Amino acid sequence: MRSYEVKNRTNTEDIKSLRLVTAIKTPYLPDGRFDLEAYDALVNMQIEHGAEGVIVGGTTGEGQLMSWDEHIMLIGHTVNCFGASIKVIGNTGSNSTQEAIHATEQGFAVGMHAALHINPYYGKTSLEGMISHFESVLPMGPTIIYNVPSRTGQDIPPLVIQSVARSPNLAGVKECVGNDRIEQYTSDGIIVWSGNDDQCHDSRWDYGATGVISVTSNLVPGLIRELMFCGKNPLLNSRLLPLIEWLFHEPNPIGLNTALAQLGVVRPVFRLPYVPLPLAKRVEFVNIVKKLGRGNFVGEKDVQVLDDDDFILIGRY
Amino acid sequence: MRSYEVKNRTNTEDIKSLRLVTAIKTPYLPDGRFDLEAYDALVNMQIEHGAEGVIVGGTTGEGQLMSWDEHIMLIGHTVNCFGASIKVIGNTGSNSTQEAIHATEQGFAVGMHAALHINPYYGKTSLEGMISHFESVLPMGPTIIYNVPSRTGQDIPPLVIQSVARSPNLAGVKECVGNDRIEQYTSDGIIVWSGNDDQCHDSRWDYGATGVISVTSNLVPGLIRELMFCGKNPLLNSRLLPLIEWLFHEPNPIGLNTALAQLGVVRPVFRLPYVPLPLAKRVEFVNIVKKLGRGNFVGEKDVQVLDDDDFILIGRY
Amino acid sequence: MRSYEVKNRTNTEDIKSLRLVTAIKTPYLPDGRFDLEAYDALVNMQIEHGAEGVIVGGTTGEGQLMSWDEHIMLIGHTVNCFGASIKVIGNTGSNSTQEAIHATEQGFAVGMHAALHINPYYGKTSLEGMISHFESVLPMGPTIIYNVPSRTGQDIPPLVIQSVARSPNLAGVKECVGNDRIEQYTSDGIIVWSGNDDQCHDSRWDYGATGVISVTSNLVPGLIRELMFCGKNPLLNSRLLPLIEWLFHEPNPIGLNTALAQLGVVRPVFRLPYVPLPLAKRVEFVNIVKKLGRGNFVGEKDVQVLDDDDFILIGRY
Amino acid sequence: MRSYEVKNRTNTEDIKSLRLVTAIKTPYLPDGRFDLEAYDALVNMQIEHGAEGVIVGGTTGEGQLMSWDEHIMLIGHTVNCFGASIKVIGNTGSNSTQEAIHATEQGFAVGMHAALHINPYYGKTSLEGMISHFESVLPMGPTIIYNVPSRTGQDIPPLVIQSVARSPNLAGVKECVGNDRIEQYTSDGIIVWSGNDDQCHDSRWDYGATGVISVTSNLVPGLIRELMFCGKNPLLNSRLLPLIEWLFHEPNPIGLNTALAQLGVVRPVFRLPYVPLPLAKRVEFVNIVKKLGRGNFVGEKDVQVLDDDDFILIGRY
């Protein structure tokens, strides 16, 4: 299922140079389907404020709550509408090698510029199995590997990355285990993006990371861009930390979903098992916005504290 | 699941003016997956020889043998690679209203320019049910309705078309019941494409059809373009009739699949229940090509008679 | 995917002797999911009144509006709850050979006693292709082939049946083209069930049919049982004809769905593209019930004329 | 989608009393489909040696590598063939609430006796979200909740279990965090099964666990039955520990898959991302079998050391 038409468009080097990639939120209609108008607005705001790539259907975008046909559709939609302005990186990873193969073929076929791959979470496997898993998908196109043991229950150790780095398609690693690991890779010439917003400033300026794959940039894309592009800025970094701490108080994207709803840029619709943050936290967010400045956040409406009744939680969609 | 980004791209008038739309063949790899390289080459040849639109996953393209995720992927792929050069019309019709709704939403989301819809074949329904079926999908975007009672077991009578023609999204009708019906519609101001290659010359020049949605143009796009664009040409029409008769000797796309394989532009791989034409017919085709001139046909290789053993028939894919 | 556990349960001879098989209705909840309680009640009434088999997800049961996972679930459910009392024949046919193979494997795996197979409707194929299609699924277990050109757009000619009849798994043919065809098969030793309720009496007693695969028996199972088991009975046959004519006034199962709702045994929920019969026809049905006797029909509630507003029509489910 | 036919069959008390439940292996054909004959043989051996329940499609059975239609089919198949002899517990859990709802409805519809549910792994959620997730599926039937933070990345804390224990459908907890947690639950009257074979003896006899949901019982069902039924037996427990350690040297089911292939009861076919243990470990297994006695293991063939080339690893199926 190769296609020269598609292959000739992106090469791995184009991916390696990205400094700000946003793990974009997927917004929903009240019946649980995608709200593509709201989604398009979110992506447009990212482009406008300087994000260079989006992860479509990452854990932030709730790929784990999508059927594969929805997921591939969203990748295809994003490429079709925005592919000329921003790199589209589809999270076509899975803990099932078969699903990862199928989704990655389809994602590249509809034009995604790169794939994001995860080690087999939950089911887990041996290191040899992990390598086989990645080798099943690497030949298809530019690839970022994502290491997040707090979600997967299993670290991807450097020897696995070193093994798969022999493929010219490996663009780099989205790494969440910390700056020592990042330094280890970057000193070996392997491209790394920080997967932790609270560490990304130091990762970028002190440990060799190329940039960040960010959640926070959904909210304040311009500030995260500044953090990645405009030189060391510990002051800005420390100003952002309260927001970042608030965002990750509960597993992501609970905070992000709550925040975007209160900013009025998405409907307050949650697909279960996600539920909004409680009222006290919702009040906190409004204060954080005011402190950082509403103008730094996406959207134009006043930020508001939503009531419990404003939220729609959906189990069947 | 609406998206202004997508909506603003095509309007129904753009579809109404198409004269040559090819119901494009879907080629396969030996394991039954899509052969996207061969597909891209086929679409490029259509663009080069003047086709203005393609039907993706029509009965010719064997949409009935695709899973919906394959089908939407192929639509998204076609839009992504060729959408700037040719109109992409996704056959997102189904005899299940639910499937038609879901596929049509997805097809428009990945950027198709128009949808092709069929009345509920096999399951059938009442005329009131047929209207409800079409009304469920018409609001989503530009739409062509396809009437082919020899496949569906049920005619779409003019009163149904007149009813749904109140929607501004109805681009027109692909009509297979003959020129009297075509004349009836075109005299009422409803756009019609001939769905029968053997009648399309007369439909176009004598009965008011705008053009043709063609199978034969997969093979000889330039000649069918001439037939639709360059004025009445009964001589050319009669020269094409032996090819057309050969093509439809067995249910389409059996002839087409056999022909394209012998022209060397697709692998000789069939998804069951399609099987190649028998040897005698395969010999006939080579003679037809020689008579019409190899240069009028797609591809550059010598046309050849394939052996039974050259074909791969696949039931599991 | 063979299993001796399952295989040893039913042999083709058990299927060949069935005289009354009901193409059972699938009832729905207001959100469009299956109403399994109502379904179980319907099947129980069939068992009680002497039906010996059910077709699950036939055209009557709206298999064409089911996802395959729903379809296989319903087969598994029926086997699990009723398999000891009635033969469960899954309509695992499809116009896609791949889907037919997959569904038939799954259907036999969950214990269905036989498969019902259709020739490739809508997509159609050559006679050689048709034979290949049936030969792909026949090895899996007892099989009934269904011929209904008015739905499929293509007759299954006797030479195809004779070819596949070499398989010991062919139980017989559900034939809708009429009594001459039935006689042709039965005189050759091929088992046939009438697929036309209006002809089934004569098929059974004058043309050699073993029995009927009936729609009408959803409503009056005891009377259809009498028609098939208790000897020639032209009087009963003629008393049933007005009901049968009413039922097939619009494409089945529109009449059946309307009737069962008015008898109070299923909720008045239609999956599109089916819509209820109009009021005048609904009044007619009540009169037919009164004339034939409420006690001959399934259910215990008074038959009633439903209002337009009582019906729920669903496109997304 | 409720069904009295199904509901009346099992009550939660029937599940609460099970002492030996095997998380059954799913064997494959060389093309990656289920090998139902081998599967049936495995289940029959479990019944014969005293297992009282099976988990179908657990992490051991590689539910994470199944499509949902395969998964539900396997549950339905197991119920249909063995439901009278053994309790069938379907792993219809998912990190997507929607998928868990859909699969659990389908699983109960095809007759499973209980559902196994997991907290949302990988995607994770808040404790409130976790409770909402479980409450979405608990009303459907008898339920076991599975806590395995080393796979999910998130502990299910006692307050969540206490909250959902208000549902009469909660049969109990499969707990992997250790015996202190088990004691905490059992002293509160909550039923617990050990999820760690190396601890299950002590869990059962010293900490109040009702029994075990075991991987090792796939290999030596009779010995695990003895361990759970025949009183404290530290000697037997210590004799089993080398086997258990061997089994869990790499993430389960890698060891189990390797072992069953070498015992000759399943084909040496692995769905990726699982790969067999290396040769040295395969040799070790044969020695362990000899030491414990071949007769204690399932199957009748000689145990053998397989070569690397004997294994088939499959990515597309």
mmCIF file of N, CA, C and O in Angstrom, chain B residues 18-74:
data_model
loop_
_atom_site.group_PDB
_atom_site.id
_atom_site.type_symbol
_atom_site.label_atom_id
_atom_site.label_comp_id
_atom_site.label_asym_id
_atom_site.label_seq_id
_atom_site.Cartn_x
_atom_site.Cartn_y
_atom_site.Cartn_z
ATOM 1 N N LEU B 18 -19.549 19.020 -14.968
ATOM 2 C CA LEU B 18 -18.599 17.978 -15.397
ATOM 3 C C LEU B 18 -19.157 17.184 -16.574
ATOM 4 O O LEU B 18 -20.300 16.738 -16.542
ATOM 5 N N ARG B 19 -18.325 16.965 -17.565
ATOM 6 C CA ARG B 19 -18.784 16.193 -18.735
ATOM 7 C C ARG B 19 -18.205 14.783 -18.744
ATOM 8 O O ARG B 19 -18.820 13.849 -19.240
ATOM 9 N N LEU B 20 -17.022 14.627 -18.234
ATOM 10 C CA LEU B 20 -16.412 13.290 -18.232
ATOM 11 C C LEU B 20 -15.928 12.929 -16.830
ATOM 12 O O LEU B 20 -14.949 13.496 -16.328
ATOM 13 N N VAL B 21 -16.643 11.990 -16.250
ATOM 14 C CA VAL B 21 -16.288 11.468 -14.938
ATOM 15 C C VAL B 21 -16.009 9.981 -15.112
ATOM 16 O O VAL B 21 -16.817 9.261 -15.704
ATOM 17 N N THR B 22 -14.881 9.532 -14.614
ATOM 18 C CA THR B 22 -14.525 8.119 -14.740
ATOM 19 C C THR B 22 -14.784 7.375 -13.432
ATOM 20 O O THR B 22 -14.348 7.817 -12.375
ATOM 21 N N ALA B 23 -15.499 6.277 -13.545
ATOM 22 C CA ALA B 23 -15.708 5.393 -12.395
ATOM 23 C C ALA B 23 -14.449 4.541 -12.281
ATOM 24 O O ALA B 23 -14.322 3.479 -12.883
ATOM 25 N N ILE B 24 -13.531 5.029 -11.482
ATOM 26 C CA ILE B 24 -12.149 4.539 -11.536
ATOM 27 C C ILE B 24 -11.997 3.137 -10.934
ATOM 28 O O ILE B 24 -12.624 2.813 -9.927
ATOM 29 N N LYS B 25 -11.217 2.350 -11.570
ATOM 30 C CA LYS B 25 -10.852 1.004 -11.120
ATOM 31 C C LYS B 25 -10.016 1.076 -9.843
ATOM 32 O O LYS B 25 -9.133 1.940 -9.718
ATOM 33 N N THR B 26 -10.198 0.151 -8.922
ATOM 34 C CA THR B 26 -9.318 0.000 -7.756
ATOM 35 C C THR B 26 -8.400 -1.194 -7.974
ATOM 36 O O THR B 26 -8.877 -2.333 -8.050
ATOM 37 N N PRO B 27 -7.111 -0.977 -8.094
ATOM 38 C CA PRO B 27 -6.192 -2.104 -8.314
ATOM 39 C C PRO B 27 -5.692 -2.681 -6.988
ATOM 40 O O PRO B 27 -5.659 -1.976 -5.977
ATOM 41 N N TYR B 28 -5.282 -3.929 -7.027
ATOM 42 C CA TYR B 28 -4.895 -4.637 -5.807
ATOM 43 C C TYR B 28 -3.472 -5.191 -5.852
ATOM 44 O O TYR B 28 -2.969 -5.561 -6.913
ATOM 45 N N LEU B 29 -2.910 -5.304 -4.659
ATOM 46 C CA LEU B 29 -1.662 -6.043 -4.477
ATOM 47 C C LEU B 29 -1.985 -7.537 -4.403
ATOM 48 O O LEU B 29 -3.142 -7.913 -4.180
ATOM 49 N N PRO B 30 -0.976 -8.375 -4.528
ATOM 50 C CA PRO B 30 -1.254 -9.825 -4.506
ATOM 51 C C PRO B 30 -1.901 -10.314 -3.207
ATOM 52 O O PRO B 30 -2.511 -11.381 -3.192
ATOM 53 N N ASP B 31 -1.806 -9.571 -2.121
ATOM 54 C CA ASP B 31 -2.494 -10.004 -0.899
ATOM 55 C C ASP B 31 -3.876 -9.370 -0.760
ATOM 56 O O ASP B 31 -4.529 -9.558 0.265
ATOM 57 N N GLY B 32 -4.310 -8.649 -1.765
ATOM 58 C CA GLY B 32 -5.662 -8.129 -1.772
ATOM 59 C C GLY B 32 -5.802 -6.700 -1.277
ATOM 60 O O GLY B 32 -6.863 -6.094 -1.434
ATOM 61 N N ARG B 33 -4.759 -6.157 -0.661
ATOM 62 C CA ARG B 33 -4.821 -4.748 -0.276
ATOM 63 C C ARG B 33 -4.774 -3.866 -1.518
ATOM 64 O O ARG B 33 -4.406 -4.305 -2.593
ATOM 65 N N PHE B 34 -5.106 -2.581 -1.338
ATOM 66 C CA PHE B 34 -5.048 -1.660 -2.467
ATOM 67 C C PHE B 34 -3.605 -1.520 -2.952
ATOM 68 O O PHE B 34 -2.672 -1.458 -2.160
ATOM 69 N N ASP B 35 -3.459 -1.412 -4.247
ATOM 70 C CA ASP B 35 -2.160 -1.095 -4.847
ATOM 71 C C ASP B 35 -2.183 0.401 -5.151
ATOM 72 O O ASP B 35 -2.582 0.822 -6.246
ATOM 73 N N LEU B 36 -1.758 1.194 -4.185
ATOM 74 C CA LEU B 36 -1.901 2.649 -4.331
ATOM 75 C C LEU B 36 -0.997 3.230 -5.399
ATOM 76 O O LEU B 36 -1.324 4.245 -6.011
ATOM 77 N N GLU B 37 0.130 2.595 -5.640
ATOM 78 C CA GLU B 37 0.980 3.110 -6.727
ATOM 79 C C GLU B 37 0.289 2.957 -8.075
ATOM 80 O O GLU B 37 0.274 3.881 -8.898
ATOM 81 N N ALA B 38 -0.274 1.776 -8.297
ATOM 82 C CA ALA B 38 -0.994 1.563 -9.552
ATOM 83 C C ALA B 38 -2.209 2.481 -9.630
ATOM 84 O O ALA B 38 -2.525 3.048 -10.683
ATOM 85 N N TYR B 39 -2.880 2.650 -8.498
ATOM 86 C CA TYR B 39 -4.051 3.533 -8.459
ATOM 87 C C TYR B 39 -3.658 4.955 -8.836
ATOM 88 O O TYR B 39 -4.326 5.597 -9.657
ATOM 89 N N ASP B 40 -2.589 5.434 -8.229
ATOM 90 C CA ASP B 40 -2.157 6.801 -8.524
ATOM 91 C C ASP B 40 -1.833 6.967 -10.006
ATOM 92 O O ASP B 40 -2.159 7.989 -10.620
ATOM 93 N N ALA B 41 -1.214 5.938 -10.562
ATOM 94 C CA ALA B 41 -0.901 6.001 -11.994
ATOM 95 C C ALA B 41 -2.183 6.061 -12.820
ATOM 96 O O ALA B 41 -2.285 6.837 -13.781
ATOM 97 N N LEU B 42 -3.183 5.269 -12.435
ATOM 98 C CA LEU B 42 -4.461 5.299 -13.168
ATOM 99 C C LEU B 42 -5.101 6.688 -13.091
ATOM 100 O O LEU B 42 -5.582 7.214 -14.100
ATOM 101 N N VAL B 43 -5.101 7.280 -11.899
ATOM 102 C CA VAL B 43 -5.729 8.597 -11.761
ATOM 103 C C VAL B 43 -4.929 9.627 -12.556
ATOM 104 O O VAL B 43 -5.512 10.474 -13.251
ATOM 105 N N ASN B 44 -3.622 9.534 -12.484
ATOM 106 C CA ASN B 44 -2.805 10.479 -13.268
ATOM 107 C C ASN B 44 -3.104 10.381 -14.760
ATOM 108 O O ASN B 44 -3.166 11.396 -15.458
ATOM 109 N N MET B 45 -3.298 9.163 -15.254
ATOM 110 C CA MET B 45 -3.626 9.014 -16.684
ATOM 111 C C MET B 45 -4.983 9.635 -16.993
ATOM 112 O O MET B 45 -5.180 10.219 -18.059
ATOM 113 N N GLN B 46 -5.911 9.529 -16.060
ATOM 114 C CA GLN B 46 -7.220 10.165 -16.272
ATOM 115 C C GLN B 46 -7.071 11.684 -16.355
ATOM 116 O O GLN B 46 -7.662 12.327 -17.231
ATOM 117 N N ILE B 47 -6.299 12.235 -15.447
ATOM 118 C CA ILE B 47 -6.115 13.690 -15.444
ATOM 119 C C ILE B 47 -5.455 14.142 -16.747
ATOM 120 O O ILE B 47 -5.904 15.090 -17.403
ATOM 121 N N GLU B 48 -4.426 13.404 -17.114
ATOM 122 C CA GLU B 48 -3.670 13.723 -18.316
ATOM 123 C C GLU B 48 -4.528 13.698 -19.587
ATOM 124 O O GLU B 48 -4.335 14.498 -20.506
ATOM 125 N N HIS B 49 -5.487 12.778 -19.631
ATOM 126 C CA HIS B 49 -6.302 12.632 -20.839
ATOM 127 C C HIS B 49 -7.651 13.322 -20.739
ATOM 128 O O HIS B 49 -8.549 13.066 -21.539
ATOM 129 N N GLY B 50 -7.792 14.137 -19.712
ATOM 130 C CA GLY B 50 -8.943 15.027 -19.744
ATOM 131 C C GLY B 50 -10.171 14.646 -18.957
ATOM 132 O O GLY B 50 -11.216 15.298 -19.098
ATOM 133 N N ALA B 51 -10.099 13.605 -18.133
ATOM 134 C CA ALA B 51 -11.250 13.357 -17.266
ATOM 135 C C ALA B 51 -11.311 14.463 -16.225
ATOM 136 O O ALA B 51 -10.286 14.973 -15.772
ATOM 137 N N GLU B 52 -12.531 14.847 -15.883
ATOM 138 C CA GLU B 52 -12.704 15.971 -14.945
ATOM 139 C C GLU B 52 -13.104 15.526 -13.553
ATOM 140 O O GLU B 52 -13.139 16.330 -12.621
ATOM 141 N N GLY B 53 -13.465 14.263 -13.432
ATOM 142 C CA GLY B 53 -13.853 13.754 -12.124
ATOM 143 C C GLY B 53 -13.636 12.251 -12.071
ATOM 144 O O GLY B 53 -13.515 11.590 -13.107
ATOM 145 N N VAL B 54 -13.531 11.737 -10.850
ATOM 146 C CA VAL B 54 -13.507 10.281 -10.663
ATOM 147 C C VAL B 54 -14.541 9.906 -9.598
ATOM 148 O O VAL B 54 -14.742 10.642 -8.634
ATOM 149 N N ILE B 55 -15.182 8.753 -9.832
ATOM 150 C CA ILE B 55 -16.001 8.131 -8.791
ATOM 151 C C ILE B 55 -15.085 7.164 -8.055
ATOM 152 O O ILE B 55 -14.536 6.246 -8.670
ATOM 153 N N VAL B 56 -14.911 7.362 -6.762
ATOM 154 C CA VAL B 56 -14.037 6.481 -5.978
ATOM 155 C C VAL B 56 -14.888 5.415 -5.283
ATOM 156 O O VAL B 56 -15.836 5.739 -4.567
ATOM 157 N N GLY B 57 -14.538 4.160 -5.540
ATOM 158 C CA GLY B 57 -15.274 3.068 -4.883
ATOM 159 C C GLY B 57 -16.696 2.929 -5.369
ATOM 160 O O GLY B 57 -17.592 2.575 -4.611
ATOM 161 N N GLY B 58 -16.914 3.224 -6.637
ATOM 162 C CA GLY B 58 -18.210 2.906 -7.243
ATOM 163 C C GLY B 58 -18.329 1.397 -7.425
ATOM 164 O O GLY B 58 -17.477 0.633 -6.969
ATOM 165 N N THR B 59 -19.383 0.965 -8.127
ATOM 166 C CA THR B 59 -19.458 -0.478 -8.397
ATOM 167 C C THR B 59 -18.283 -0.885 -9.273
ATOM 168 O O THR B 59 -17.736 -1.969 -9.103
ATOM 169 N N THR B 60 -17.865 -0.002 -10.173
ATOM 170 C CA THR B 60 -16.686 -0.286 -10.986
ATOM 171 C C THR B 60 -15.434 -0.398 -10.120
ATOM 172 O O THR B 60 -14.608 -1.287 -10.313
ATOM 173 N N GLY B 61 -15.299 0.500 -9.167
ATOM 174 C CA GLY B 61 -14.153 0.493 -8.255
ATOM 175 C C GLY B 61 -14.314 -0.502 -7.123
ATOM 176 O O GLY B 61 -13.467 -0.576 -6.243
ATOM 177 N N GLU B 62 -15.410 -1.257 -7.162
ATOM 178 C CA GLU B 62 -15.645 -2.349 -6.211
ATOM 179 C C GLU B 62 -15.767 -1.862 -4.769
ATOM 180 O O GLU B 62 -15.312 -2.518 -3.831
ATOM 181 N N GLY B 63 -16.437 -0.727 -4.621
ATOM 182 C CA GLY B 63 -16.749 -0.259 -3.274
ATOM 183 C C GLY B 63 -17.479 -1.320 -2.461
ATOM 184 O O GLY B 63 -17.313 -1.407 -1.246
ATOM 185 N N GLN B 64 -18.259 -2.141 -3.139
ATOM 186 C CA GLN B 64 -19.023 -3.191 -2.436
ATOM 187 C C GLN B 64 -18.108 -4.259 -1.845
ATOM 188 O O GLN B 64 -18.546 -5.068 -1.031
ATOM 189 N N LEU B 65 -16.836 -4.264 -2.233
ATOM 190 C CA LEU B 65 -15.875 -5.230 -1.682
ATOM 191 C C LEU B 65 -14.895 -4.567 -0.713
ATOM 192 O O LEU B 65 -13.910 -5.174 -0.315
ATOM 193 N N MET B 66 -15.170 -3.324 -0.362
ATOM 194 C CA MET B 66 -14.293 -2.606 0.566
ATOM 195 C C MET B 66 -14.930 -2.547 1.950
ATOM 196 O O MET B 66 -16.141 -2.428 2.069
ATOM 197 N N SER B 67 -14.078 -2.574 2.982
ATOM 198 C CA SER B 67 -14.552 -2.136 4.279
ATOM 199 C C SER B 67 -14.676 -0.609 4.215
ATOM 200 O O SER B 67 -14.022 0.043 3.407
ATOM 201 N N TRP B 68 -15.528 -0.055 5.080
ATOM 202 C CA TRP B 68 -15.735 1.393 5.017
ATOM 203 C C TRP B 68 -14.453 2.160 5.324
ATOM 204 O O TRP B 68 -14.219 3.240 4.803
ATOM 205 N N ASP B 69 -13.607 1.611 6.188
ATOM 206 C CA ASP B 69 -12.397 2.373 6.494
ATOM 207 C C ASP B 69 -11.451 2.411 5.295
ATOM 208 O O ASP B 69 -10.832 3.426 5.011
ATOM 209 N N GLU B 70 -11.376 1.298 4.535
ATOM 210 C CA GLU B 70 -10.616 1.310 3.280
ATOM 211 C C GLU B 70 -11.183 2.336 2.316
ATOM 212 O O GLU B 70 -10.462 3.049 1.626
ATOM 213 N N HIS B 71 -12.506 2.332 2.244
ATOM 214 C CA HIS B 71 -13.213 3.164 1.271
ATOM 215 C C HIS B 71 -12.952 4.655 1.548
ATOM 216 O O HIS B 71 -12.599 5.427 0.643
ATOM 217 N N ILE B 72 -13.106 5.042 2.809
ATOM 218 C CA ILE B 72 -12.892 6.453 3.176
ATOM 219 C C ILE B 72 -11.417 6.808 3.021
ATOM 220 O O ILE B 72 -11.067 7.906 2.584
ATOM 221 N N MET B 73 -10.563 5.868 3.357
ATOM 222 C CA MET B 73 -9.132 6.111 3.170
ATOM 223 C C MET B 73 -8.845 6.398 1.701
ATOM 224 O O MET B 73 -8.114 7.345 1.373
ATOM 225 N N LEU B 74 -9.439 5.612 0.793
ATOM 226 C CA LEU B 74 -9.173 5.809 -0.631
ATOM 227 C C LEU B 74 -9.703 7.169 -1.103
ATOM 228 O O LEU B 74 -9.055 7.846 -1.918
#
